[in-house]
Amino acid sequence: MIGDLDFEVIGRSLPYLLRGLQYTVQLTVVAALGGTFFGTLLAMARLSSFRPVSLTAAGYVNLMRSVPLLLVIFWFYFLAPVIVQSVMGWERPPQIGAERSAYITFIMFEAAYFCEIMRAGIQSISKGQVGAAFALGLNYWQAMKLVILPQAFRNMLPVLLTQTIVLFQDVSLVSLLNVTDFVGASVKIAQRDSRVVEMYAFVAVVYFILCYSLSTLVKQLQRRIAIIH
Amino acid sequence: MIEINNISKWYGSFQVLSDCTTSVKKGEVVVVCGPSGSGKSTLIKCVNALEPFQKGDIIVDGISVTDPKTNLSKLRARIGMVFQNFELFPHMRITDNLTLAQIKVLGRSREEAAARGLKMLERVGLKEQAHKFPGQLSGGQQQRVAIARALAMDPIAMLFDEPTSALDPEMINEVLDVMVELAKEGMTMMCVTHEMGFARKVAHRVIFMDQGRIVEDDTKDEFFGKPRSERAQQFLSKILHH
Amino acid sequence: MHLGIFLEQVPDGNMAWWQMLASGLGWTLATAFFAWIMAFVLGSIVGVVRTTDNHWAVRIGDAYVELFRNIPLIVQFFIWYFVVPGLVLAVKRWVVTLDPTQHQFVTAVICLGFFTSARIAEQVRSGIQSLSRGQRNAGYALGLTQTQTYRFVLLPMAYRIIIPPLTSEIMNLIKNTAVAYSIGLVELFFRTREMAEMTFRYFDAFTAATVIYVVIALTANRVMALIERRLAVPGYITGGK
C-alpha cells in the first residue's frame, strides 16, 4: 500500500499550495482585525443600557452563534452582492465572487464570537475603574477608549488569539465554495493528480504544526500575563 | 498504634518534613501544633498515605504504609480522618455521605450502613438533618457530620487536620465538644489544631513542629509547664494571648 | 418568501421539498446523537486520565486533545474518508461493502465523535480540577479506591459543574454536522443547498435552514437548562450564573 504513495506531488505543487496558504492567512488576519473591531462595537452595544440597542446586538450574536458557519458562508456568498448594492446605492448587484465575499462573511461571523470575548473582558474591569474615569470628567467614549477597552483588550488577548487560531482553521470551510485557500488548493491538486491520501495527510500535518506552535505561543503569553497580574 | 519513623519529604528541592519521629499509642490523644507552614498538616496526611514521602516509614497497627504490598484502601478505611474544610460530598444527602464508604469499602448492606450512620449522626446530635444536603447545614454541623462519617467506619484511630480552623468562632465549640467526648471514650486520636484549650483538657501529649521538624514532643503537663525550646514558648505566648 | 415552494415536488423524486429537508434534519440529528455518545464516553475517559498522577497517561491524554484540536474539521473529515481507507487495507475492504450513505454516515460519526471527544476531555479535566484536592483526599481517606473516588465523589460533581460548557459542545456538534456535507452526507445543509440550487430559491431554502438550526439550538439550550435544574445540588452554589 505504502509503496503506491508518491509524496513528490507535494513538491511539484508547492507554489500553488503556498498561494492557497497565503490566502488563508490573509483572510484570517483581516477577519481577526475586522472581527475584533466590530466585535468590540457589538460588545459595547450589548452592554448598552438602551434596550433596543442591546437586544438587537444580542439577537445578532445569538443568531450567528446558533447557525453552522457553513450556512453563514453560503448566506453571505448569496447576500453579499445584494448588501454591497444597497450600501453603495448601485443599480445592479456587483459580481463579488466567493473569494471576496468570504472576507465579509468572516468579519461578520467572527464579530459575534469576538463580541462575547470582549464583553467578558469589559465586564472583568471593576466598576471602580469606570467610576474613576467618569470622576475625572471623561465622557463615555473617552472612558471606553482610554481606560476600559485597553485593559479589557489586554486581559482578553490570549482568548482573542486562541479564537484567531480557531478562525484560522475555520477558514478552510471556504474551500467548499471552490475558493482556493490552503485546503481548496490541496483538494484541486488531489483530484487532478489522484493523490488524495498524500495531499490530505500533508495538509493535516501542516495545519497541526502551525496551530500547535501558535497555541503553544499563546500559552506562554498567557503565563507571562498571569505573572504580571 | 501509629509509629512514625524518621520520615522526610521534599517538594522538589524544598524540604517540608525533616526526619520526624514520634508515635501514638492505643487510646492516646496527641495534639500537633506549630506555626503555619511548619509541616504539621503534611505530617498527619502522611499517616494514611494521602501525602507520599521519600524517606522513613510509618507503621499503623503493625502495617507499613510504604510497603507496596499494603492495601492502602483497606488501611485508610480503618483510620478516620477529618479535614479542615469538612469535605462532605456536596451532591449526596447526609445519609448517603455516611453510608457510601460503609457499603463500597466495608461491604455492609444498605440497611446496616444506614443504621450505623444514623447512630453516629445521633451521637453528634444531628439526627434530624439526615435527609438534607451538606450545603444546607452550617459549617459546624458539616464538620460534626464529617466526624460521624469517619466514625461510622468503626476506625481504630482518628486523624484531625485543623478541624476547627475554617469555622466561624461561634461554631468551634460544638465541634470541640464532640472531639472531647470522643477522647474521653478512649479513642486514639492525632489532632493538628491550635485549640490549646482542647489540648489542655484531653491531650496526653503535645507535639510542636517548626520548619518541618518536630521540635517538642512532651507530655501535656511538660509542654504547658514550660516547653524547652524558645520557638515553642514564643508560639504558645502568641496563641494563648488571644 | 412564499411557503408554497416547500410543498412542491422534488424533480426526481416522490417527495416534497419540506420532506427532503426533514430527512436531512433526521440525518443531522442521528449523526449528532451517535457522535455525542462516542464523544462523551471517549472524552470522559481521556479527561479523567489527564487528572491522574500517572505522568505518561497524562501526556498521552494531552497529545490526544492537541491532535484533534489543531487540525481543521474539514481536513479531519478528508482524513477519515479518504486517507484512512487509503492507508489501511482492512478498512478499505470493509468500506467497499457499505453503500455510500452508510459509509458517509459512519465516517461522520467517527470523525465528529473523535473531534468532539477532545473538547469534552478538556471540559471534564477542568471540571475535575476545579474540585478541591480535599474531595479526592476525603474519598481516599474513607478507603475508596481511585476508581470509586472518581465514580462516586469526583465525577458526579464535575459533570454538574460542566453542564453549561457541555451544552455549548452539544450545539457545536450539531452545527458541525454540516461539515459532513464535504463528504456528501445528505444532512440538513446538504439538502438545503440542493434545494437552493435546483429551485433557484436560495433565500427560501437558506431561511428555512436557519430557522431549523435556531430552533434546534433553542431546544438544546432548554433541555440542558432543565437537566441542570434537575441535577442542581441543594445549598451548593455553582460558579458563574
Tab-separated table of N, CA and C in Angstrom, chain B residues 45 48 50-51 72-74 76-81 83 86-92 97 100-101 104-105 133-136 149-150 153, chain C residues 131-146 148-149 151-157 160 231-237:
chain	number	residue	atom	x	y	z
B	45	LYS	N	-1.127	13.921	57.109
B	45	LYS	CA	-1.603	13.300	55.859
B	45	LYS	C	-0.690	12.145	55.438
B	48	ASN	N	-1.952	8.382	56.743
B	48	ASN	CA	-2.776	7.477	55.927
B	48	ASN	C	-2.414	7.584	54.446
B	50	LEU	N	-1.976	9.904	52.332
B	50	LEU	CA	-2.537	10.862	51.368
B	50	LEU	C	-1.406	11.693	50.764
B	51	GLU	N	-0.327	11.834	51.540
B	51	GLU	CA	0.867	12.503	51.028
B	51	GLU	C	1.983	11.465	50.961
B	72	LEU	N	-3.677	-0.060	50.512
B	72	LEU	CA	-3.862	1.264	51.111
B	72	LEU	C	-5.329	1.565	51.405
B	73	SER	N	-6.213	1.165	50.487
B	73	SER	CA	-7.631	1.444	50.709
B	73	SER	C	-8.103	0.812	52.013
B	74	LYS	N	-7.695	-0.444	52.224
B	74	LYS	CA	-8.104	-1.137	53.446
B	74	LYS	C	-7.557	-0.449	54.681
B	76	ARG	N	-6.609	2.703	54.964
B	76	ARG	CA	-7.241	4.009	55.166
B	76	ARG	C	-8.639	3.861	55.753
B	77	ALA	N	-9.322	2.797	55.340
B	77	ALA	CA	-10.681	2.603	55.828
B	77	ALA	C	-10.700	2.395	57.337
B	78	ARG	N	-9.551	1.971	57.904
B	78	ARG	CA	-9.511	1.714	59.347
B	78	ARG	C	-9.092	2.943	60.146
B	79	ILE	N	-8.670	3.989	59.443
B	79	ILE	CA	-8.284	5.227	60.128
B	79	ILE	C	-9.269	6.319	59.707
B	80	GLY	N	-9.937	6.924	60.654
B	80	GLY	CA	-10.851	8.003	60.309
B	80	GLY	C	-10.074	9.288	60.111
B	81	MET	N	-10.551	10.127	59.157
B	81	MET	CA	-9.879	11.413	59.012
B	81	MET	C	-10.907	12.521	58.886
B	83	PHE	N	-11.234	16.644	57.944
B	83	PHE	CA	-10.459	17.656	57.223
B	83	PHE	C	-10.823	19.075	57.647
B	86	PHE	N	-14.053	20.201	55.907
B	86	PHE	CA	-15.115	19.194	56.056
B	86	PHE	C	-15.065	18.124	54.965
B	87	GLU	N	-15.089	18.579	53.706
B	87	GLU	CA	-15.038	17.660	52.567
B	87	GLU	C	-16.158	16.631	52.592
B	88	LEU	N	-17.343	17.073	52.978
B	88	LEU	CA	-18.504	16.221	52.721
B	88	LEU	C	-18.719	16.232	51.215
B	89	PHE	N	-19.431	15.240	50.708
B	89	PHE	CA	-19.666	15.191	49.265
B	89	PHE	C	-20.952	15.962	48.962
B	90	PRO	N	-20.835	17.128	48.315
B	90	PRO	CA	-21.957	18.075	48.235
B	90	PRO	C	-23.181	17.531	47.498
B	91	HIS	N	-22.977	16.547	46.600
B	91	HIS	CA	-24.104	16.069	45.801
B	91	HIS	C	-24.859	14.937	46.487
B	92	MET	N	-24.432	14.559	47.684
B	92	MET	CA	-25.099	13.446	48.372
B	92	MET	C	-25.760	13.949	49.638
B	97	ASN	N	-23.725	10.367	52.432
B	97	ASN	CA	-22.353	10.654	52.827
B	97	ASN	C	-21.886	9.649	53.885
B	100	LEU	N	-21.856	5.736	52.101
B	100	LEU	CA	-21.120	5.408	50.867
B	100	LEU	C	-19.952	4.444	51.102
B	101	ALA	N	-19.027	4.861	51.974
B	101	ALA	CA	-17.833	4.035	52.161
B	101	ALA	C	-18.158	2.756	52.931
B	104	LYS	N	-19.430	0.580	50.040
B	104	LYS	CA	-18.469	0.292	48.973
B	104	LYS	C	-17.159	-0.295	49.476
B	105	VAL	N	-16.758	0.104	50.692
B	105	VAL	CA	-15.458	-0.361	51.175
B	105	VAL	C	-15.605	-1.517	52.157
B	133	PHE	N	-28.878	18.104	52.407
B	133	PHE	CA	-27.606	18.084	51.687
B	133	PHE	C	-26.589	18.911	52.475
B	134	PRO	N	-25.300	18.617	52.322
B	134	PRO	CA	-24.286	19.333	53.100
B	134	PRO	C	-24.413	20.858	52.994
B	135	GLY	N	-24.714	21.347	51.777
B	135	GLY	CA	-24.793	22.787	51.583
B	135	GLY	C	-25.903	23.454	52.395
B	136	GLN	N	-26.803	22.637	52.946
B	136	GLN	CA	-27.910	23.212	53.719
B	136	GLN	C	-27.592	23.270	55.218
B	149	ARG	N	-19.236	10.634	59.831
B	149	ARG	CA	-18.924	9.819	58.655
B	149	ARG	C	-17.686	8.962	58.914
B	150	ALA	N	-16.692	9.580	59.547
B	150	ALA	CA	-15.470	8.834	59.847
B	150	ALA	C	-15.751	7.759	60.893
B	153	MET	N	-17.247	4.225	60.118
B	153	MET	CA	-16.386	3.174	59.572
B	153	MET	C	-15.739	2.343	60.697
C	131	LEU	N	-12.536	20.960	41.344
C	131	LEU	CA	-12.885	20.458	42.677
C	131	LEU	C	-11.637	20.508	43.549
C	132	SER	N	-11.851	20.683	44.857
C	132	SER	CA	-10.684	20.809	45.726
C	132	SER	C	-9.986	19.459	45.850
C	133	ARG	N	-8.688	19.540	46.086
C	133	ARG	CA	-7.890	18.348	46.331
C	133	ARG	C	-8.473	17.571	47.529
C	134	GLY	N	-9.070	18.311	48.443
C	134	GLY	CA	-9.628	17.709	49.654
C	134	GLY	C	-10.728	16.695	49.367
C	135	GLN	N	-11.520	16.932	48.319
C	135	GLN	CA	-12.585	15.982	47.983
C	135	GLN	C	-11.988	14.628	47.622
C	136	ARG	N	-10.928	14.667	46.823
C	136	ARG	CA	-10.259	13.435	46.439
C	136	ARG	C	-9.682	12.760	47.685
C	137	ASN	N	-9.009	13.570	48.525
C	137	ASN	CA	-8.433	13.023	49.748
C	137	ASN	C	-9.491	12.422	50.650
C	138	ALA	N	-10.650	13.083	50.734
C	138	ALA	CA	-11.713	12.568	51.595
C	138	ALA	C	-12.161	11.200	51.100
C	139	GLY	N	-12.250	11.038	49.789
C	139	GLY	CA	-12.609	9.742	49.223
C	139	GLY	C	-11.569	8.687	49.585
C	140	TYR	N	-10.297	9.031	49.362
C	140	TYR	CA	-9.220	8.073	49.675
C	140	TYR	C	-9.195	7.759	51.169
C	141	ALA	N	-9.376	8.814	52.003
C	141	ALA	CA	-9.280	8.620	53.445
C	141	ALA	C	-10.364	7.676	53.948
C	142	LEU	N	-11.492	7.623	53.263
C	142	LEU	CA	-12.563	6.700	53.651
C	142	LEU	C	-12.293	5.286	53.153
C	143	GLY	N	-11.203	5.120	52.414
C	143	GLY	CA	-10.855	3.795	51.936
C	143	GLY	C	-11.344	3.500	50.527
C	144	LEU	N	-11.970	4.506	49.867
C	144	LEU	CA	-12.406	4.274	48.489
C	144	LEU	C	-11.174	4.139	47.588
C	145	THR	N	-11.276	3.278	46.583
C	145	THR	CA	-10.178	3.166	45.630
C	145	THR	C	-10.222	4.371	44.695
C	146	GLN	N	-9.199	4.499	43.846
C	146	GLN	CA	-9.170	5.621	42.910
C	146	GLN	C	-10.400	5.587	41.995
C	148	GLN	N	-13.300	4.180	42.551
C	148	GLN	CA	-14.512	4.522	43.311
C	148	GLN	C	-14.571	6.010	43.617
C	149	THR	N	-13.410	6.601	43.922
C	149	THR	CA	-13.389	8.032	44.235
C	149	THR	C	-13.843	8.846	43.026
C	151	ARG	N	-15.748	7.667	40.551
C	151	ARG	CA	-17.121	7.286	40.229
C	151	ARG	C	-18.142	7.936	41.164
C	152	PHE	N	-17.839	7.959	42.466
C	152	PHE	CA	-18.852	8.399	43.428
C	152	PHE	C	-18.634	9.822	43.937
C	153	VAL	N	-17.385	10.296	43.907
C	153	VAL	CA	-17.090	11.590	44.527
C	153	VAL	C	-16.819	12.670	43.481
C	154	LEU	N	-15.835	12.414	42.604
C	154	LEU	CA	-15.371	13.495	41.733
C	154	LEU	C	-16.260	13.707	40.514
C	155	LEU	N	-16.555	12.624	39.780
C	155	LEU	CA	-17.292	12.807	38.526
C	155	LEU	C	-18.715	13.357	38.710
C	156	PRO	N	-19.468	12.885	39.718
C	156	PRO	CA	-20.831	13.448	39.842
C	156	PRO	C	-20.831	14.967	39.992
C	157	MET	N	-19.855	15.498	40.730
C	157	MET	CA	-19.792	16.956	40.868
C	157	MET	C	-19.223	17.599	39.611
C	160	ARG	N	-21.765	17.956	36.918
C	160	ARG	CA	-22.734	19.020	37.199
C	160	ARG	C	-22.141	20.387	36.884
C	231	LEU	N	-30.606	18.441	38.254
C	231	LEU	CA	-29.437	17.869	38.925
C	231	LEU	C	-28.812	18.823	39.932
C	232	ALA	N	-29.406	20.032	40.073
C	232	ALA	CA	-28.806	21.014	40.972
C	232	ALA	C	-28.713	20.445	42.380
C	233	VAL	N	-27.600	20.728	43.042
C	233	VAL	CA	-27.397	20.248	44.401
C	233	VAL	C	-27.899	21.308	45.366
C	234	PRO	N	-28.862	20.964	46.252
C	234	PRO	CA	-29.390	21.974	47.168
C	234	PRO	C	-28.289	22.561	48.040
C	235	GLY	N	-28.304	23.881	48.162
C	235	GLY	CA	-27.345	24.546	49.039
C	235	GLY	C	-25.968	24.719	48.436
C	236	TYR	N	-25.777	24.189	47.229
C	236	TYR	CA	-24.460	24.304	46.617
C	236	TYR	C	-24.513	25.364	45.527
C	237	ILE	N	-23.708	26.411	45.685
C	237	ILE	CA	-23.742	27.486	44.688
C	237	ILE	C	-22.676	27.215	43.640
